[in-house]
Amino acid sequence: MTRRWQIGFGVVLTAMAGFVDALGFIRLGGLYTSLMSGNTTQMAVALGHGEPIHAVLPALLIAAFLVGAVTGGALAALTPARWVTPAVLAFETVAVTAALVTAVEGARLGIAALFLALAMGGQNAVLAHVQGFRAGTTFITGALFSFGQKAALALAGRGPRFGWFGDAAVWIALLAGAVAGTLAHAHLGVAALAIPAALAGMLCLGAGFVTLASRPAAGPARQRSL
């Protein structure tokens, strides 16, 4: 996959993470489906207040995210390099669709949230880095810090003038996705999960077509495209 396609997929995936996280935050009363640092803090506060029952869901979300990360990493390691993106996106599509079905059928929303955390954990294996900036992952704090560093270097004349643009685009994508998720939830409720489910499926198919249309690099020592 070329750098241009990596950037495009990464920005869209980051926006989708923001969309899903906004839905989770609204429905779970302040918990997250992609930002595990927030869930870790919530779990710690509950334990510190002597309320272990309130630490259960944050702990389960963290565990689901970890399982997703392991699964995504395993798919990335075992799948032929050219097909890593479609394979991981297929896993993510199944997980988000399972969250949609679970939520719409009226099951406990916490179960749907676990599927979303599973999907977000796997998503990080799609495009961890795109030539110098982080995209397609749920670690936006790192992207924001990198944005600040590169902006400082640009202002000091010690780095590329627009070297910060990629990290800024990733942060803006998360922001825009979260706003879209909030608006979608206001109008559709949990059915808004159909949007990221459909988007993940389209990205999976798109990645498959791009992979089929591109020639694999020659030579056994070629690097993974992801």
PDB file of C-alpha atoms in Angstrom:
ATOM      1  CA  MET A   1       0.000   0.000   0.000  1.00  0.00           C
ATOM      2  CA  THR A   2       1.411   3.367  -1.029  1.00  0.00           C
ATOM      3  CA  ARG A   3       1.987   6.242   1.365  1.00  0.00           C
ATOM      4  CA  ARG A   4      -0.959   8.168  -0.088  1.00  0.00           C
ATOM      5  CA  TRP A   5      -3.323   5.277   0.597  1.00  0.00           C
ATOM      6  CA  GLN A   6      -1.830   4.793   4.063  1.00  0.00           C
ATOM      7  CA  ILE A   7      -2.460   8.422   4.936  1.00  0.00           C
ATOM      8  CA  GLY A   8      -6.039   8.289   3.661  1.00  0.00           C
ATOM      9  CA  PHE A   9      -6.860   5.062   5.481  1.00  0.00           C
ATOM     10  CA  GLY A  10      -5.141   6.278   8.645  1.00  0.00           C
ATOM     11  CA  VAL A  11      -7.076   9.533   8.852  1.00  0.00           C
ATOM     12  CA  VAL A  12     -10.415   7.802   8.200  1.00  0.00           C
ATOM     13  CA  LEU A  13      -9.677   5.123  10.805  1.00  0.00           C
ATOM     14  CA  THR A  14      -8.763   7.774  13.359  1.00  0.00           C
ATOM     15  CA  ALA A  15     -12.040   9.579  12.679  1.00  0.00           C
ATOM     16  CA  MET A  16     -13.880   6.284  13.126  1.00  0.00           C
ATOM     17  CA  ALA A  17     -12.157   5.785  16.489  1.00  0.00           C
ATOM     18  CA  GLY A  18     -13.400   9.216  17.561  1.00  0.00           C
ATOM     19  CA  PHE A  19     -16.924   8.360  16.396  1.00  0.00           C
ATOM     20  CA  VAL A  20     -16.980   5.096  18.341  1.00  0.00           C
ATOM     21  CA  ASP A  21     -15.410   6.665  21.424  1.00  0.00           C
ATOM     22  CA  ALA A  22     -18.026   9.432  21.531  1.00  0.00           C
ATOM     23  CA  LEU A  23     -20.817   6.854  21.398  1.00  0.00           C
ATOM     24  CA  GLY A  24     -19.202   4.847  24.171  1.00  0.00           C
ATOM     25  CA  PHE A  25     -18.625   7.912  26.335  1.00  0.00           C
ATOM     26  CA  ILE A  26     -22.244   9.027  26.024  1.00  0.00           C
ATOM     27  CA  ARG A  27     -23.824   5.630  26.601  1.00  0.00           C
ATOM     28  CA  LEU A  28     -21.429   4.386  29.283  1.00  0.00           C
ATOM     29  CA  GLY A  29     -21.435   7.503  31.409  1.00  0.00           C
ATOM     30  CA  GLY A  30     -17.844   8.605  30.949  1.00  0.00           C
ATOM     31  CA  LEU A  31     -16.107   5.388  29.922  1.00  0.00           C
ATOM     32  CA  TYR A  32     -14.334   4.879  26.607  1.00  0.00           C
ATOM     33  CA  THR A  33     -14.176   2.244  23.909  1.00  0.00           C
ATOM     34  CA  SER A  34     -10.813   3.272  22.439  1.00  0.00           C
ATOM     35  CA  LEU A  35      -8.960   5.464  24.966  1.00  0.00           C
ATOM     36  CA  MET A  36      -7.767   2.999  27.570  1.00  0.00           C
ATOM     37  CA  SER A  37      -5.819   5.559  29.608  1.00  0.00           C
ATOM     38  CA  GLY A  38      -9.168   7.108  30.577  1.00  0.00           C
ATOM     39  CA  ASN A  39     -10.604   3.730  31.520  1.00  0.00           C
ATOM     40  CA  THR A  40      -7.522   2.928  33.587  1.00  0.00           C
ATOM     41  CA  THR A  41      -7.995   6.168  35.517  1.00  0.00           C
ATOM     42  CA  GLN A  42     -11.693   5.428  36.035  1.00  0.00           C
ATOM     43  CA  MET A  43     -10.879   1.949  37.297  1.00  0.00           C
ATOM     44  CA  ALA A  44      -8.228   3.298  39.659  1.00  0.00           C
ATOM     45  CA  VAL A  45     -10.585   5.948  41.052  1.00  0.00           C
ATOM     46  CA  ALA A  46     -13.282   3.347  41.680  1.00  0.00           C
ATOM     47  CA  LEU A  47     -10.806   1.109  43.487  1.00  0.00           C
ATOM     48  CA  GLY A  48      -9.450   4.060  45.453  1.00  0.00           C
ATOM     49  CA  HIS A  49     -12.965   4.941  46.589  1.00  0.00           C
ATOM     50  CA  GLY A  50     -13.527   1.374  47.739  1.00  0.00           C
ATOM     51  CA  GLU A  51     -16.111   0.699  45.002  1.00  0.00           C
ATOM     52  CA  PRO A  52     -14.763  -2.386  43.192  1.00  0.00           C
ATOM     53  CA  ILE A  53     -18.111  -2.993  41.462  1.00  0.00           C
ATOM     54  CA  HIS A  54     -17.615   0.258  39.522  1.00  0.00           C
ATOM     55  CA  ALA A  55     -14.163  -0.901  38.439  1.00  0.00           C
ATOM     56  CA  VAL A  56     -15.497  -4.014  36.698  1.00  0.00           C
ATOM     57  CA  LEU A  57     -16.635  -2.459  33.411  1.00  0.00           C
ATOM     58  CA  PRO A  58     -13.483  -0.339  32.911  1.00  0.00           C
ATOM     59  CA  ALA A  59     -11.410  -3.456  33.601  1.00  0.00           C
ATOM     60  CA  LEU A  60     -13.427  -5.489  31.094  1.00  0.00           C
ATOM     61  CA  LEU A  61     -13.066  -2.767  28.458  1.00  0.00           C
ATOM     62  CA  ILE A  62      -9.297  -2.765  28.968  1.00  0.00           C
ATOM     63  CA  ALA A  63      -9.220  -6.566  28.724  1.00  0.00           C
ATOM     64  CA  ALA A  64     -11.301  -6.522  25.520  1.00  0.00           C
ATOM     65  CA  PHE A  65      -9.017  -3.892  23.999  1.00  0.00           C
ATOM     66  CA  LEU A  66      -6.005  -6.034  24.884  1.00  0.00           C
ATOM     67  CA  VAL A  67      -7.569  -9.114  23.301  1.00  0.00           C
ATOM     68  CA  GLY A  68      -8.263  -7.069  20.180  1.00  0.00           C
ATOM     69  CA  ALA A  69      -4.689  -5.804  20.098  1.00  0.00           C
ATOM     70  CA  VAL A  70      -3.335  -9.348  20.432  1.00  0.00           C
ATOM     71  CA  THR A  71      -5.689 -10.602  17.720  1.00  0.00           C
ATOM     72  CA  GLY A  72      -4.816  -7.746  15.378  1.00  0.00           C
ATOM     73  CA  GLY A  73      -1.133  -8.247  16.029  1.00  0.00           C
ATOM     74  CA  ALA A  74      -1.433 -11.968  15.364  1.00  0.00           C
ATOM     75  CA  LEU A  75      -3.261 -11.317  12.091  1.00  0.00           C
ATOM     76  CA  ALA A  76      -0.582  -8.810  11.086  1.00  0.00           C
ATOM     77  CA  ALA A  77       2.161 -11.324  11.892  1.00  0.00           C
ATOM     78  CA  LEU A  78       0.577 -14.354  10.226  1.00  0.00           C
ATOM     79  CA  THR A  79      -1.066 -12.790   7.173  1.00  0.00           C
ATOM     80  CA  PRO A  80       0.977 -12.169   3.993  1.00  0.00           C
ATOM     81  CA  ALA A  81       2.251  -8.590   4.147  1.00  0.00           C
ATOM     82  CA  ARG A  82       0.114  -7.292   1.285  1.00  0.00           C
ATOM     83  CA  TRP A  83      -3.077  -8.554   2.918  1.00  0.00           C
ATOM     84  CA  VAL A  84      -2.553  -7.308   6.465  1.00  0.00           C
ATOM     85  CA  THR A  85      -4.778  -4.246   6.082  1.00  0.00           C
ATOM     86  CA  PRO A  86      -7.781  -6.119   4.588  1.00  0.00           C
ATOM     87  CA  ALA A  87      -7.414  -8.925   7.140  1.00  0.00           C
ATOM     88  CA  VAL A  88      -7.340  -6.660  10.189  1.00  0.00           C
ATOM     89  CA  LEU A  89     -10.116  -4.475   8.806  1.00  0.00           C
ATOM     90  CA  ALA A  90     -12.234  -7.596   8.287  1.00  0.00           C
ATOM     91  CA  PHE A  91     -11.745  -8.463  11.960  1.00  0.00           C
ATOM     92  CA  GLU A  92     -12.695  -4.922  12.928  1.00  0.00           C
ATOM     93  CA  THR A  93     -15.786  -5.012  10.715  1.00  0.00           C
ATOM     94  CA  VAL A  94     -16.996  -8.217  12.373  1.00  0.00           C
ATOM     95  CA  ALA A  95     -16.422  -6.793  15.857  1.00  0.00           C
ATOM     96  CA  VAL A  96     -18.207  -3.483  15.192  1.00  0.00           C
ATOM     97  CA  THR A  97     -21.093  -5.306  13.490  1.00  0.00           C
ATOM     98  CA  ALA A  98     -21.384  -7.568  16.528  1.00  0.00           C
ATOM     99  CA  ALA A  99     -21.572  -4.451  18.710  1.00  0.00           C
ATOM    100  CA  LEU A 100     -24.345  -3.040  16.511  1.00  0.00           C
ATOM    101  CA  VAL A 101     -26.381  -6.255  16.586  1.00  0.00           C
ATOM    102  CA  THR A 102     -25.951  -6.611  20.344  1.00  0.00           C
ATOM    103  CA  ALA A 103     -26.969  -3.013  21.032  1.00  0.00           C
ATOM    104  CA  VAL A 104     -29.970  -3.004  18.689  1.00  0.00           C
ATOM    105  CA  GLU A 105     -31.309  -6.276  20.078  1.00  0.00           C
ATOM    106  CA  GLY A 106     -31.543  -4.658  23.495  1.00  0.00           C
ATOM    107  CA  ALA A 107     -28.812  -6.605  25.278  1.00  0.00           C
ATOM    108  CA  ARG A 108     -26.809  -4.872  27.977  1.00  0.00           C
ATOM    109  CA  LEU A 109     -24.922  -2.013  26.392  1.00  0.00           C
ATOM    110  CA  GLY A 110     -21.760  -3.036  28.217  1.00  0.00           C
ATOM    111  CA  ILE A 111     -21.544  -6.135  26.014  1.00  0.00           C
ATOM    112  CA  ALA A 112     -21.745  -4.010  22.869  1.00  0.00           C
ATOM    113  CA  ALA A 113     -19.059  -1.746  24.316  1.00  0.00           C
ATOM    114  CA  LEU A 114     -16.780  -4.750  24.787  1.00  0.00           C
ATOM    115  CA  PHE A 115     -17.087  -5.563  21.080  1.00  0.00           C
ATOM    116  CA  LEU A 116     -16.211  -1.954  20.256  1.00  0.00           C
ATOM    117  CA  ALA A 117     -13.150  -2.057  22.509  1.00  0.00           C
ATOM    118  CA  LEU A 118     -12.175  -5.325  20.815  1.00  0.00           C
ATOM    119  CA  ALA A 119     -12.438  -3.606  17.418  1.00  0.00           C
ATOM    120  CA  MET A 120     -10.416  -0.591  18.525  1.00  0.00           C
ATOM    121  CA  GLY A 121      -7.672  -2.801  19.929  1.00  0.00           C
ATOM    122  CA  GLY A 122      -7.414  -4.593  16.610  1.00  0.00           C
ATOM    123  CA  GLN A 123      -7.468  -1.342  14.632  1.00  0.00           C
ATOM    124  CA  ASN A 124      -4.095  -0.314  16.026  1.00  0.00           C
ATOM    125  CA  ALA A 125      -2.495  -3.156  14.054  1.00  0.00           C
ATOM    126  CA  VAL A 126      -3.672  -1.729  10.719  1.00  0.00           C
ATOM    127  CA  LEU A 127      -1.495   1.346  10.378  1.00  0.00           C
ATOM    128  CA  ALA A 128       0.568   2.042  13.464  1.00  0.00           C
ATOM    129  CA  HIS A 129       2.732   4.684  11.780  1.00  0.00           C
ATOM    130  CA  VAL A 130       2.707   6.335   8.387  1.00  0.00           C
ATOM    131  CA  GLN A 131       6.155   7.663   7.529  1.00  0.00           C
ATOM    132  CA  GLY A 132       6.760   9.958  10.448  1.00  0.00           C
ATOM    133  CA  PHE A 133       3.343  10.485  12.004  1.00  0.00           C
ATOM    134  CA  ARG A 134       0.856   8.346  13.827  1.00  0.00           C
ATOM    135  CA  ALA A 135      -2.406   7.525  12.054  1.00  0.00           C
ATOM    136  CA  GLY A 136      -5.156   4.962  12.297  1.00  0.00           C
ATOM    137  CA  THR A 137      -4.494   4.265  15.970  1.00  0.00           C
ATOM    138  CA  THR A 138      -6.243   5.301  19.173  1.00  0.00           C
ATOM    139  CA  PHE A 139      -3.124   6.843  20.771  1.00  0.00           C
ATOM    140  CA  ILE A 140      -3.988  10.426  19.952  1.00  0.00           C
ATOM    141  CA  THR A 141      -2.127  11.935  22.894  1.00  0.00           C
ATOM    142  CA  GLY A 142       1.121  10.842  21.256  1.00  0.00           C
ATOM    143  CA  ALA A 143       0.067  12.411  17.955  1.00  0.00           C
ATOM    144  CA  LEU A 144      -0.833  15.662  19.707  1.00  0.00           C
ATOM    145  CA  PHE A 145       2.523  15.765  21.489  1.00  0.00           C
ATOM    146  CA  SER A 146       4.324  15.062  18.216  1.00  0.00           C
ATOM    147  CA  PHE A 147       2.315  17.871  16.600  1.00  0.00           C
ATOM    148  CA  GLY A 148       3.573  20.275  19.277  1.00  0.00           C
ATOM    149  CA  GLN A 149       7.172  19.146  18.935  1.00  0.00           C
ATOM    150  CA  LYS A 150       7.206  19.471  15.162  1.00  0.00           C
ATOM    151  CA  ALA A 151       5.446  22.833  15.286  1.00  0.00           C
ATOM    152  CA  ALA A 152       8.126  24.079  17.694  1.00  0.00           C
ATOM    153  CA  LEU A 153      10.895  22.859  15.393  1.00  0.00           C
ATOM    154  CA  ALA A 154       9.221  24.521  12.411  1.00  0.00           C
ATOM    155  CA  LEU A 155       8.915  27.825  14.265  1.00  0.00           C
ATOM    156  CA  ALA A 156      12.570  27.609  15.309  1.00  0.00           C
ATOM    157  CA  GLY A 157      13.633  26.891  11.731  1.00  0.00           C
ATOM    158  CA  ARG A 158      15.091  23.534  12.727  1.00  0.00           C
ATOM    159  CA  GLY A 159      12.544  21.312  11.014  1.00  0.00           C
ATOM    160  CA  PRO A 160      10.280  21.150   7.940  1.00  0.00           C
ATOM    161  CA  ARG A 161       7.892  24.074   7.777  1.00  0.00           C
ATOM    162  CA  PHE A 162       4.857  21.817   7.508  1.00  0.00           C
ATOM    163  CA  GLY A 163       6.239  18.736   9.254  1.00  0.00           C
ATOM    164  CA  TRP A 164       3.507  19.054  11.869  1.00  0.00           C
ATOM    165  CA  PHE A 165       0.661  18.808   9.373  1.00  0.00           C
ATOM    166  CA  GLY A 166       0.248  15.021   9.482  1.00  0.00           C
ATOM    167  CA  ASP A 167      -0.060  14.853  13.268  1.00  0.00           C
ATOM    168  CA  ALA A 168      -2.440  17.824  13.248  1.00  0.00           C
ATOM    169  CA  ALA A 169      -4.607  16.063  10.644  1.00  0.00           C
ATOM    170  CA  VAL A 170      -4.774  12.955  12.844  1.00  0.00           C
ATOM    171  CA  TRP A 171      -5.924  14.963  15.876  1.00  0.00           C
ATOM    172  CA  ILE A 172      -8.482  16.887  13.809  1.00  0.00           C
ATOM    173  CA  ALA A 173      -9.759  13.589  12.406  1.00  0.00           C
ATOM    174  CA  LEU A 174     -10.403  12.282  15.926  1.00  0.00           C
ATOM    175  CA  LEU A 175     -12.152  15.531  16.851  1.00  0.00           C
ATOM    176  CA  ALA A 176     -14.328  15.503  13.735  1.00  0.00           C
ATOM    177  CA  GLY A 177     -15.175  11.831  14.230  1.00  0.00           C
ATOM    178  CA  ALA A 178     -16.216  12.428  17.844  1.00  0.00           C
ATOM    179  CA  VAL A 179     -18.428  15.366  16.830  1.00  0.00           C
ATOM    180  CA  ALA A 180     -20.011  13.215  14.105  1.00  0.00           C
ATOM    181  CA  GLY A 181     -20.559  10.389  16.589  1.00  0.00           C
ATOM    182  CA  THR A 182     -22.264  12.728  19.043  1.00  0.00           C
ATOM    183  CA  LEU A 183     -24.580  14.123  16.370  1.00  0.00           C
ATOM    184  CA  ALA A 184     -25.345  10.660  15.000  1.00  0.00           C
ATOM    185  CA  HIS A 185     -26.216   9.387  18.476  1.00  0.00           C
ATOM    186  CA  ALA A 186     -28.550  12.333  19.040  1.00  0.00           C
ATOM    187  CA  HIS A 187     -30.531  11.369  15.942  1.00  0.00           C
ATOM    188  CA  LEU A 188     -30.139   7.585  15.756  1.00  0.00           C
ATOM    189  CA  GLY A 189     -29.291   6.349  19.240  1.00  0.00           C
ATOM    190  CA  VAL A 190     -27.388   3.052  19.310  1.00  0.00           C
ATOM    191  CA  ALA A 191     -28.344   2.491  15.662  1.00  0.00           C
ATOM    192  CA  ALA A 192     -25.603   5.024  14.883  1.00  0.00           C
ATOM    193  CA  LEU A 193     -23.200   2.079  15.217  1.00  0.00           C
ATOM    194  CA  ALA A 194     -24.328   1.097  11.726  1.00  0.00           C
ATOM    195  CA  ILE A 195     -22.169   3.953  10.406  1.00  0.00           C
ATOM    196  CA  PRO A 196     -18.769   2.711  11.677  1.00  0.00           C
ATOM    197  CA  ALA A 197     -19.773  -0.882  10.863  1.00  0.00           C
ATOM    198  CA  ALA A 198     -20.507   0.066   7.251  1.00  0.00           C
ATOM    199  CA  LEU A 199     -17.406   2.266   7.059  1.00  0.00           C
ATOM    200  CA  ALA A 200     -15.144  -0.506   8.345  1.00  0.00           C
ATOM    201  CA  GLY A 201     -16.631  -2.881   5.779  1.00  0.00           C
ATOM    202  CA  MET A 202     -16.092  -0.420   2.938  1.00  0.00           C
ATOM    203  CA  LEU A 203     -12.520   0.206   4.032  1.00  0.00           C
ATOM    204  CA  CYS A 204     -11.911  -3.539   4.131  1.00  0.00           C
ATOM    205  CA  LEU A 205     -13.224  -3.952   0.588  1.00  0.00           C
ATOM    206  CA  GLY A 206     -11.315  -0.867  -0.564  1.00  0.00           C
ATOM    207  CA  ALA A 207      -8.089  -2.177   0.920  1.00  0.00           C
ATOM    208  CA  GLY A 208      -8.664  -5.489  -0.828  1.00  0.00           C
ATOM    209  CA  PHE A 209      -9.143  -3.805  -4.206  1.00  0.00           C
ATOM    210  CA  VAL A 210      -6.073  -1.607  -3.682  1.00  0.00           C
ATOM    211  CA  THR A 211      -4.018  -4.662  -2.756  1.00  0.00           C
ATOM    212  CA  LEU A 212      -5.205  -6.593  -5.800  1.00  0.00           C
ATOM    213  CA  ALA A 213      -4.479  -3.632  -8.071  1.00  0.00           C
ATOM    214  CA  SER A 214      -0.957  -3.068  -6.756  1.00  0.00           C
ATOM    215  CA  ARG A 215       2.052  -5.193  -7.591  1.00  0.00           C
ATOM    216  CA  PRO A 216       3.978  -6.730  -4.698  1.00  0.00           C
ATOM    217  CA  ALA A 217       7.505  -5.416  -4.264  1.00  0.00           C
ATOM    218  CA  ALA A 218      10.190  -7.695  -5.664  1.00  0.00           C
ATOM    219  CA  GLY A 219      12.694  -9.493  -3.487  1.00  0.00           C
ATOM    220  CA  PRO A 220      12.440 -11.515  -0.299  1.00  0.00           C
ATOM    221  CA  ALA A 221      13.818  -8.709   1.859  1.00  0.00           C
ATOM    222  CA  ARG A 222      11.058  -6.265   1.099  1.00  0.00           C
ATOM    223  CA  GLN A 223       9.499  -4.587   4.117  1.00  0.00           C
ATOM    224  CA  ARG A 224       5.916  -4.982   5.139  1.00  0.00           C
ATOM    225  CA  SER A 225       3.742  -2.314   3.647  1.00  0.00           C
ATOM    226  CA  LEU A 226       2.183  -1.716   7.033  1.00  0.00           C
TER     227      LEU A 226
END
